[in-house]
Every structure is written in C-alpha cells, then in structure tokens.
Amino acid sequence: GKSSLLWRFYQLRKLPINNSSPYAVIYLSFQDGECQEENSFYQKIAQLLSEVPIIQTKPSLVTAFQAPDWNRSTFAKAIRLCEAQKILPVLCIDKFEALFQESYREKFDKGFYDNLHSLIDHSAMMLVLASLETFDVCRNKYNLTSAFFNVGSEWLLEKFSEAEAKKLVELPQGNIVGARPALTEKNQQLALQWGEEHPVRLQL
C-alpha cells in the first residue's frame, strides 16, 4: 500500500506540467541493492536525476551528475548546483524506514541525516516518503537524534468517502472491461463494515 501510494505520486508528478516547471522528480527504493550503502545511494540518485529532461537541458548539471565518485560532499554540491539553476530535486524514496534497522545504522549515521536536513532546510531538495509510523514515533522508537526528524510536514492518510470505499471493494469491476467484483456482495459488505472506509484497513 505505501509503495503503491508513493509510486502513484511519482507517476503523477514526474512529467512537468509546463516547460517552466522547476521540479526534477525521481523514485527509488532502499530495497534496490544499489542504495544500501551511503555513497551508492548518492550515486543512484545522481543517475536517476541525470535522466530527468529538465536536468538534461543544463550542461553544468549533466556534468555534475556524471561525477565518477560520490560521497556526502559531492552529493550536497550537486544538489546545491540544482538550486542555483532554480531546479528542485524531489526524491520519492520508498522503504525509507528500513534505514532505522540495526543493520543500516552504521552505514547511514547521524551525519547522513544532518546532510539531508541541511539541504531540505535550505529548500534545495524535497523528500517524499510514505510510512506506517510518523517520524516522531520513529525518532523515539529508534533513539534518532538528528534534526532531520523535526523537519518537514506530515499528511496523515484519511478515510475514503463512502463511494470511494465501495468502488474499492468492487474491484476489479470498473478497472477491467467486463470484469465482475472479486468479492461476493456479502463479503463486500463485510469489508466495508470491517474497513470503516480507511484505505489501509480496506486493503487488508
């Protein structure tokens, strides 16, 4: 559910509304083997950003994102160069909460989060994440001390309307021509009753 939500956001935002749009939107997941070390994480972002059309129109950015070696400093400089060119990288990062696990804590230390915080705080970059738990809960649960966990806005997933919930429990009807609902009418009613119109509960 979280991954689908984030992917949908990315699909809707990746293409600029007009030629003057300042956003360079990419999607990546920490499940990707190329993202599981800090420097390779930066390199993956650089590769994806270099493929965004608005980046490709700026020779200095193309050069910056082709750097052979990536580290915290290289990444910050490249992102700030985007800022200078009035382009805002928007990173849709899936499975971000995986970084809080013990196996990642040494690879992605406080300095990693502080660097992200600095870039976000100066409006040089935007992160879009989807999580079952708020950052406030994660900070306390995993004893995370970086100011990164105090920055940003949280949008809580709200309930569907009655019509939206009904449409969901009738799938695949409406999505596939001639398809009938996978659930019987009785089970549709049970799903609506148990799910209470909440997206996560309905999906379960």
PDB file of C-alpha atoms in Angstrom:
ATOM      1  CA  GLY A   1       0.000   0.000   0.000  1.00  0.00           C
ATOM      2  CA  LYS A   2       2.713   2.524   0.945  1.00  0.00           C
ATOM      3  CA  SER A   3       4.797   1.695  -2.125  1.00  0.00           C
ATOM      4  CA  SER A   4       1.761   1.963  -4.425  1.00  0.00           C
ATOM      5  CA  LEU A   5       0.841   5.331  -2.938  1.00  0.00           C
ATOM      6  CA  LEU A   6       4.362   6.684  -3.395  1.00  0.00           C
ATOM      7  CA  TRP A   7       4.649   5.277  -6.918  1.00  0.00           C
ATOM      8  CA  ARG A   8       1.329   6.866  -7.866  1.00  0.00           C
ATOM      9  CA  PHE A   9       2.520  10.233  -6.551  1.00  0.00           C
ATOM     10  CA  TYR A  10       5.704   9.863  -8.605  1.00  0.00           C
ATOM     11  CA  GLN A  11       3.784   8.910 -11.762  1.00  0.00           C
ATOM     12  CA  LEU A  12       1.544  11.968 -11.422  1.00  0.00           C
ATOM     13  CA  ARG A  13       4.435  14.351 -10.757  1.00  0.00           C
ATOM     14  CA  LYS A  14       7.311  13.083 -12.882  1.00  0.00           C
ATOM     15  CA  LEU A  15       6.185  14.852 -16.044  1.00  0.00           C
ATOM     16  CA  PRO A  16       6.308  18.653 -15.841  1.00  0.00           C
ATOM     17  CA  ILE A  17       3.006  20.499 -16.167  1.00  0.00           C
ATOM     18  CA  ASN A  18       4.760  23.014 -18.407  1.00  0.00           C
ATOM     19  CA  ASN A  19       8.233  23.731 -19.713  1.00  0.00           C
ATOM     20  CA  SER A  20       8.962  26.151 -16.879  1.00  0.00           C
ATOM     21  CA  SER A  21       8.286  23.602 -14.117  1.00  0.00           C
ATOM     22  CA  PRO A  22      11.216  23.651 -11.651  1.00  0.00           C
ATOM     23  CA  TYR A  23      10.756  20.103 -10.341  1.00  0.00           C
ATOM     24  CA  ALA A  24      13.017  17.134 -11.109  1.00  0.00           C
ATOM     25  CA  VAL A  25      11.082  14.169  -9.665  1.00  0.00           C
ATOM     26  CA  ILE A  26      12.591  10.697  -9.228  1.00  0.00           C
ATOM     27  CA  TYR A  27      11.608   7.464  -7.461  1.00  0.00           C
ATOM     28  CA  LEU A  28      13.926   4.978  -5.763  1.00  0.00           C
ATOM     29  CA  SER A  29      13.666   2.254  -3.149  1.00  0.00           C
ATOM     30  CA  PHE A  30      16.047   1.158  -0.415  1.00  0.00           C
ATOM     31  CA  GLN A  31      15.197  -2.402  -1.438  1.00  0.00           C
ATOM     32  CA  ASP A  32      17.299  -1.704  -4.533  1.00  0.00           C
ATOM     33  CA  GLY A  33      20.728  -3.259  -3.987  1.00  0.00           C
ATOM     34  CA  GLU A  34      22.339  -0.092  -5.381  1.00  0.00           C
ATOM     35  CA  CYS A  35      21.005   2.009  -2.482  1.00  0.00           C
ATOM     36  CA  GLN A  36      22.165   0.078   0.557  1.00  0.00           C
ATOM     37  CA  GLU A  37      25.421   1.990   1.132  1.00  0.00           C
ATOM     38  CA  GLU A  38      25.504   5.761   1.607  1.00  0.00           C
ATOM     39  CA  ASN A  39      27.782   6.547  -1.348  1.00  0.00           C
ATOM     40  CA  SER A  40      25.963   4.170  -3.706  1.00  0.00           C
ATOM     41  CA  PHE A  41      22.697   5.776  -2.577  1.00  0.00           C
ATOM     42  CA  TYR A  42      24.010   9.157  -3.756  1.00  0.00           C
ATOM     43  CA  GLN A  43      25.244   7.623  -6.991  1.00  0.00           C
ATOM     44  CA  LYS A  44      21.815   6.103  -7.691  1.00  0.00           C
ATOM     45  CA  ILE A  45      20.144   9.467  -7.126  1.00  0.00           C
ATOM     46  CA  ALA A  46      22.660  11.113  -9.458  1.00  0.00           C
ATOM     47  CA  GLN A  47      21.978   8.524 -12.158  1.00  0.00           C
ATOM     48  CA  LEU A  48      18.206   8.978 -11.918  1.00  0.00           C
ATOM     49  CA  LEU A  49      18.382  12.771 -11.821  1.00  0.00           C
ATOM     50  CA  SER A  50      20.675  12.793 -14.867  1.00  0.00           C
ATOM     51  CA  GLU A  51      17.828  11.114 -16.799  1.00  0.00           C
ATOM     52  CA  VAL A  52      15.257  13.814 -15.969  1.00  0.00           C
ATOM     53  CA  PRO A  53      14.603  16.064 -19.023  1.00  0.00           C
ATOM     54  CA  ILE A  54      14.900  19.367 -17.119  1.00  0.00           C
ATOM     55  CA  ILE A  55      18.335  18.314 -15.833  1.00  0.00           C
ATOM     56  CA  GLN A  56      19.448  17.325 -19.330  1.00  0.00           C
ATOM     57  CA  THR A  57      18.831  20.887 -20.535  1.00  0.00           C
ATOM     58  CA  LYS A  58      21.516  22.204 -18.155  1.00  0.00           C
ATOM     59  CA  PRO A  59      25.075  21.252 -19.239  1.00  0.00           C
ATOM     60  CA  SER A  60      26.574  22.133 -15.852  1.00  0.00           C
ATOM     61  CA  LEU A  61      24.145  19.755 -14.114  1.00  0.00           C
ATOM     62  CA  VAL A  62      24.764  16.976 -16.632  1.00  0.00           C
ATOM     63  CA  THR A  63      28.482  17.268 -15.850  1.00  0.00           C
ATOM     64  CA  ALA A  64      27.868  17.408 -12.093  1.00  0.00           C
ATOM     65  CA  PHE A  65      25.751  14.250 -12.076  1.00  0.00           C
ATOM     66  CA  GLN A  66      28.363  12.369 -14.098  1.00  0.00           C
ATOM     67  CA  ALA A  67      30.961  12.610 -11.306  1.00  0.00           C
ATOM     68  CA  PRO A  68      32.877   9.293 -11.042  1.00  0.00           C
ATOM     69  CA  ASP A  69      32.856   9.161  -7.233  1.00  0.00           C
ATOM     70  CA  TRP A  70      30.069  10.045  -4.845  1.00  0.00           C
ATOM     71  CA  ASN A  71      30.127  10.958  -1.183  1.00  0.00           C
ATOM     72  CA  ARG A  72      28.233  13.286   1.156  1.00  0.00           C
ATOM     73  CA  SER A  73      30.083  16.382  -0.044  1.00  0.00           C
ATOM     74  CA  THR A  74      29.781  15.576  -3.778  1.00  0.00           C
ATOM     75  CA  PHE A  75      26.060  14.992  -3.340  1.00  0.00           C
ATOM     76  CA  ALA A  76      25.480  18.244  -1.437  1.00  0.00           C
ATOM     77  CA  LYS A  77      27.387  20.258  -4.052  1.00  0.00           C
ATOM     78  CA  ALA A  78      25.410  18.734  -6.936  1.00  0.00           C
ATOM     79  CA  ILE A  79      22.086  19.406  -5.218  1.00  0.00           C
ATOM     80  CA  ARG A  80      23.101  22.987  -4.437  1.00  0.00           C
ATOM     81  CA  LEU A  81      24.052  23.442  -8.074  1.00  0.00           C
ATOM     82  CA  CYS A  82      20.467  22.469  -8.939  1.00  0.00           C
ATOM     83  CA  GLU A  83      19.310  25.146  -6.507  1.00  0.00           C
ATOM     84  CA  ALA A  84      21.496  27.703  -8.270  1.00  0.00           C
ATOM     85  CA  GLN A  85      19.835  26.703 -11.562  1.00  0.00           C
ATOM     86  CA  LYS A  86      16.384  27.102  -9.911  1.00  0.00           C
ATOM     87  CA  ILE A  87      15.623  23.375 -10.122  1.00  0.00           C
ATOM     88  CA  LEU A  88      14.230  21.488  -7.138  1.00  0.00           C
ATOM     89  CA  PRO A  89      15.042  17.755  -6.978  1.00  0.00           C
ATOM     90  CA  VAL A  90      12.088  15.849  -5.491  1.00  0.00           C
ATOM     91  CA  LEU A  91      13.117  12.403  -4.228  1.00  0.00           C
ATOM     92  CA  CYS A  92      10.297   9.886  -3.726  1.00  0.00           C
ATOM     93  CA  ILE A  93      12.049   7.338  -1.522  1.00  0.00           C
ATOM     94  CA  ASP A  94      10.373   4.019  -0.796  1.00  0.00           C
ATOM     95  CA  LYS A  95      11.251   1.789   2.199  1.00  0.00           C
ATOM     96  CA  PHE A  96      12.997   4.699   3.915  1.00  0.00           C
ATOM     97  CA  GLU A  97      12.152   3.249   7.332  1.00  0.00           C
ATOM     98  CA  ALA A  98      14.481   0.319   6.539  1.00  0.00           C
ATOM     99  CA  LEU A  99      17.349   2.667   7.455  1.00  0.00           C
ATOM    100  CA  PHE A 100      16.272   2.609  11.094  1.00  0.00           C
ATOM    101  CA  GLN A 101      17.098  -1.088  11.383  1.00  0.00           C
ATOM    102  CA  GLU A 102      20.266  -2.085  13.220  1.00  0.00           C
ATOM    103  CA  SER A 103      21.950  -3.409  10.062  1.00  0.00           C
ATOM    104  CA  TYR A 104      21.831   0.067   8.482  1.00  0.00           C
ATOM    105  CA  ARG A 105      22.568   2.276  11.494  1.00  0.00           C
ATOM    106  CA  GLU A 106      26.361   2.327  10.982  1.00  0.00           C
ATOM    107  CA  LYS A 107      26.126   2.772   7.209  1.00  0.00           C
ATOM    108  CA  PHE A 108      23.708   5.710   7.497  1.00  0.00           C
ATOM    109  CA  ASP A 109      24.808   7.632  10.581  1.00  0.00           C
ATOM    110  CA  LYS A 110      23.705  10.935  12.104  1.00  0.00           C
ATOM    111  CA  GLY A 111      25.851  12.855   9.597  1.00  0.00           C
ATOM    112  CA  PHE A 112      23.846  11.339   6.744  1.00  0.00           C
ATOM    113  CA  TYR A 113      20.592  12.646   8.188  1.00  0.00           C
ATOM    114  CA  ASP A 114      22.116  16.008   9.109  1.00  0.00           C
ATOM    115  CA  ASN A 115      23.231  16.468   5.488  1.00  0.00           C
ATOM    116  CA  LEU A 116      19.702  15.736   4.232  1.00  0.00           C
ATOM    117  CA  HIS A 117      18.308  18.108   6.846  1.00  0.00           C
ATOM    118  CA  SER A 118      20.572  20.921   5.696  1.00  0.00           C
ATOM    119  CA  LEU A 119      19.572  20.517   2.045  1.00  0.00           C
ATOM    120  CA  ILE A 120      15.866  20.329   2.870  1.00  0.00           C
ATOM    121  CA  ASP A 121      16.025  23.194   5.355  1.00  0.00           C
ATOM    122  CA  HIS A 122      17.573  25.433   2.679  1.00  0.00           C
ATOM    123  CA  SER A 123      14.886  24.395   0.155  1.00  0.00           C
ATOM    124  CA  ALA A 124      17.497  22.816  -2.119  1.00  0.00           C
ATOM    125  CA  MET A 125      15.784  19.424  -2.147  1.00  0.00           C
ATOM    126  CA  MET A 126      12.491  17.770  -1.208  1.00  0.00           C
ATOM    127  CA  LEU A 127      11.870  14.247   0.096  1.00  0.00           C
ATOM    128  CA  VAL A 128       8.528  12.467  -0.254  1.00  0.00           C
ATOM    129  CA  LEU A 129       8.187   9.405   1.996  1.00  0.00           C
ATOM    130  CA  ALA A 130       5.375   7.035   2.953  1.00  0.00           C
ATOM    131  CA  SER A 131       5.426   5.264   6.314  1.00  0.00           C
ATOM    132  CA  LEU A 132       3.087   3.486   8.693  1.00  0.00           C
ATOM    133  CA  GLU A 133       4.601   5.452  11.580  1.00  0.00           C
ATOM    134  CA  THR A 134       5.232   9.189  11.920  1.00  0.00           C
ATOM    135  CA  PHE A 135       8.796  10.476  12.226  1.00  0.00           C
ATOM    136  CA  ASP A 136       8.055  11.468  15.789  1.00  0.00           C
ATOM    137  CA  VAL A 137       7.259   7.845  16.645  1.00  0.00           C
ATOM    138  CA  CYS A 138      10.345   6.602  14.739  1.00  0.00           C
ATOM    139  CA  ARG A 139      12.633   9.133  16.464  1.00  0.00           C
ATOM    140  CA  ASN A 140      11.595   7.956  19.915  1.00  0.00           C
ATOM    141  CA  LYS A 141      11.439   4.272  18.989  1.00  0.00           C
ATOM    142  CA  TYR A 142      14.949   4.152  17.486  1.00  0.00           C
ATOM    143  CA  ASN A 143      16.565   6.937  19.559  1.00  0.00           C
ATOM    144  CA  LEU A 144      17.303   9.085  16.493  1.00  0.00           C
ATOM    145  CA  THR A 145      18.855  12.443  17.372  1.00  0.00           C
ATOM    146  CA  SER A 146      19.335  14.293  14.065  1.00  0.00           C
ATOM    147  CA  ALA A 147      17.364  17.498  13.483  1.00  0.00           C
ATOM    148  CA  PHE A 148      16.276  15.821  10.220  1.00  0.00           C
ATOM    149  CA  PHE A 149      13.451  14.183  12.143  1.00  0.00           C
ATOM    150  CA  ASN A 150      11.996  17.567  13.096  1.00  0.00           C
ATOM    151  CA  VAL A 151      11.801  18.967   9.572  1.00  0.00           C
ATOM    152  CA  GLY A 152       9.022  18.626   7.029  1.00  0.00           C
ATOM    153  CA  SER A 153       5.269  18.207   7.022  1.00  0.00           C
ATOM    154  CA  GLU A 154       3.192  15.116   7.693  1.00  0.00           C
ATOM    155  CA  TRP A 155      -0.025  14.280   5.870  1.00  0.00           C
ATOM    156  CA  LEU A 156      -1.984  11.517   7.520  1.00  0.00           C
ATOM    157  CA  LEU A 157      -3.906   9.139   5.277  1.00  0.00           C
ATOM    158  CA  GLU A 158      -7.577   9.944   5.711  1.00  0.00           C
ATOM    159  CA  LYS A 159     -10.657   7.820   5.199  1.00  0.00           C
ATOM    160  CA  PHE A 160     -12.193   7.264   1.774  1.00  0.00           C
ATOM    161  CA  SER A 161     -15.614   8.638   1.025  1.00  0.00           C
ATOM    162  CA  GLU A 162     -18.397   6.053   1.056  1.00  0.00           C
ATOM    163  CA  ALA A 163     -18.398   5.995  -2.770  1.00  0.00           C
ATOM    164  CA  GLU A 164     -14.590   5.523  -2.948  1.00  0.00           C
ATOM    165  CA  ALA A 165     -14.686   2.672  -0.426  1.00  0.00           C
ATOM    166  CA  LYS A 166     -17.495   0.974  -2.342  1.00  0.00           C
ATOM    167  CA  LYS A 167     -15.545   1.282  -5.593  1.00  0.00           C
ATOM    168  CA  LEU A 168     -12.509  -0.352  -3.939  1.00  0.00           C
ATOM    169  CA  VAL A 169     -14.360  -3.422  -2.654  1.00  0.00           C
ATOM    170  CA  GLU A 170     -15.956  -3.906  -6.103  1.00  0.00           C
ATOM    171  CA  LEU A 171     -12.594  -4.353  -7.851  1.00  0.00           C
ATOM    172  CA  PRO A 172     -11.682  -5.455 -10.492  1.00  0.00           C
ATOM    173  CA  GLN A 173     -15.057  -4.230 -11.747  1.00  0.00           C
ATOM    174  CA  GLY A 174     -14.555  -0.792 -13.245  1.00  0.00           C
ATOM    175  CA  ASN A 175     -10.855  -1.391 -13.971  1.00  0.00           C
ATOM    176  CA  ILE A 176     -11.214  -4.252 -16.456  1.00  0.00           C
ATOM    177  CA  VAL A 177     -13.877  -4.323 -19.164  1.00  0.00           C
ATOM    178  CA  GLY A 178     -16.491  -6.952 -18.382  1.00  0.00           C
ATOM    179  CA  ALA A 179     -14.921  -7.885 -15.038  1.00  0.00           C
ATOM    180  CA  ARG A 180     -17.055  -8.696 -12.019  1.00  0.00           C
ATOM    181  CA  PRO A 181     -16.193  -7.973  -8.377  1.00  0.00           C
ATOM    182  CA  ALA A 182     -13.795 -10.479  -6.827  1.00  0.00           C
ATOM    183  CA  LEU A 183     -15.822 -10.376  -3.591  1.00  0.00           C
ATOM    184  CA  THR A 184     -19.402 -11.547  -3.219  1.00  0.00           C
ATOM    185  CA  GLU A 185     -21.939  -8.908  -2.217  1.00  0.00           C
ATOM    186  CA  LYS A 186     -21.931 -10.278   1.331  1.00  0.00           C
ATOM    187  CA  ASN A 187     -18.128 -10.069   1.558  1.00  0.00           C
ATOM    188  CA  GLN A 188     -18.170  -6.566   0.071  1.00  0.00           C
ATOM    189  CA  GLN A 189     -20.469  -5.503   2.906  1.00  0.00           C
ATOM    190  CA  LEU A 190     -18.218  -7.211   5.466  1.00  0.00           C
ATOM    191  CA  ALA A 191     -15.150  -5.456   4.023  1.00  0.00           C
ATOM    192  CA  LEU A 192     -16.907  -2.090   4.228  1.00  0.00           C
ATOM    193  CA  GLN A 193     -18.002  -2.818   7.784  1.00  0.00           C
ATOM    194  CA  TRP A 194     -14.572  -4.000   8.980  1.00  0.00           C
ATOM    195  CA  GLY A 195     -12.578  -1.472   6.957  1.00  0.00           C
ATOM    196  CA  GLU A 196     -14.544   1.532   8.237  1.00  0.00           C
ATOM    197  CA  GLU A 197     -13.651   3.341   4.988  1.00  0.00           C
ATOM    198  CA  HIS A 198      -9.962   3.523   5.958  1.00  0.00           C
ATOM    199  CA  PRO A 199      -7.609   2.747   2.995  1.00  0.00           C
ATOM    200  CA  VAL A 200      -5.210   0.524   4.973  1.00  0.00           C
ATOM    201  CA  ARG A 201      -7.947  -1.494   6.687  1.00  0.00           C
ATOM    202  CA  LEU A 202      -9.869  -1.913   3.432  1.00  0.00           C
ATOM    203  CA  GLN A 203      -6.767  -3.179   1.675  1.00  0.00           C
ATOM    204  CA  LEU A 204      -6.156  -5.723   4.447  1.00  0.00           C
TER     205      LEU A 204
END
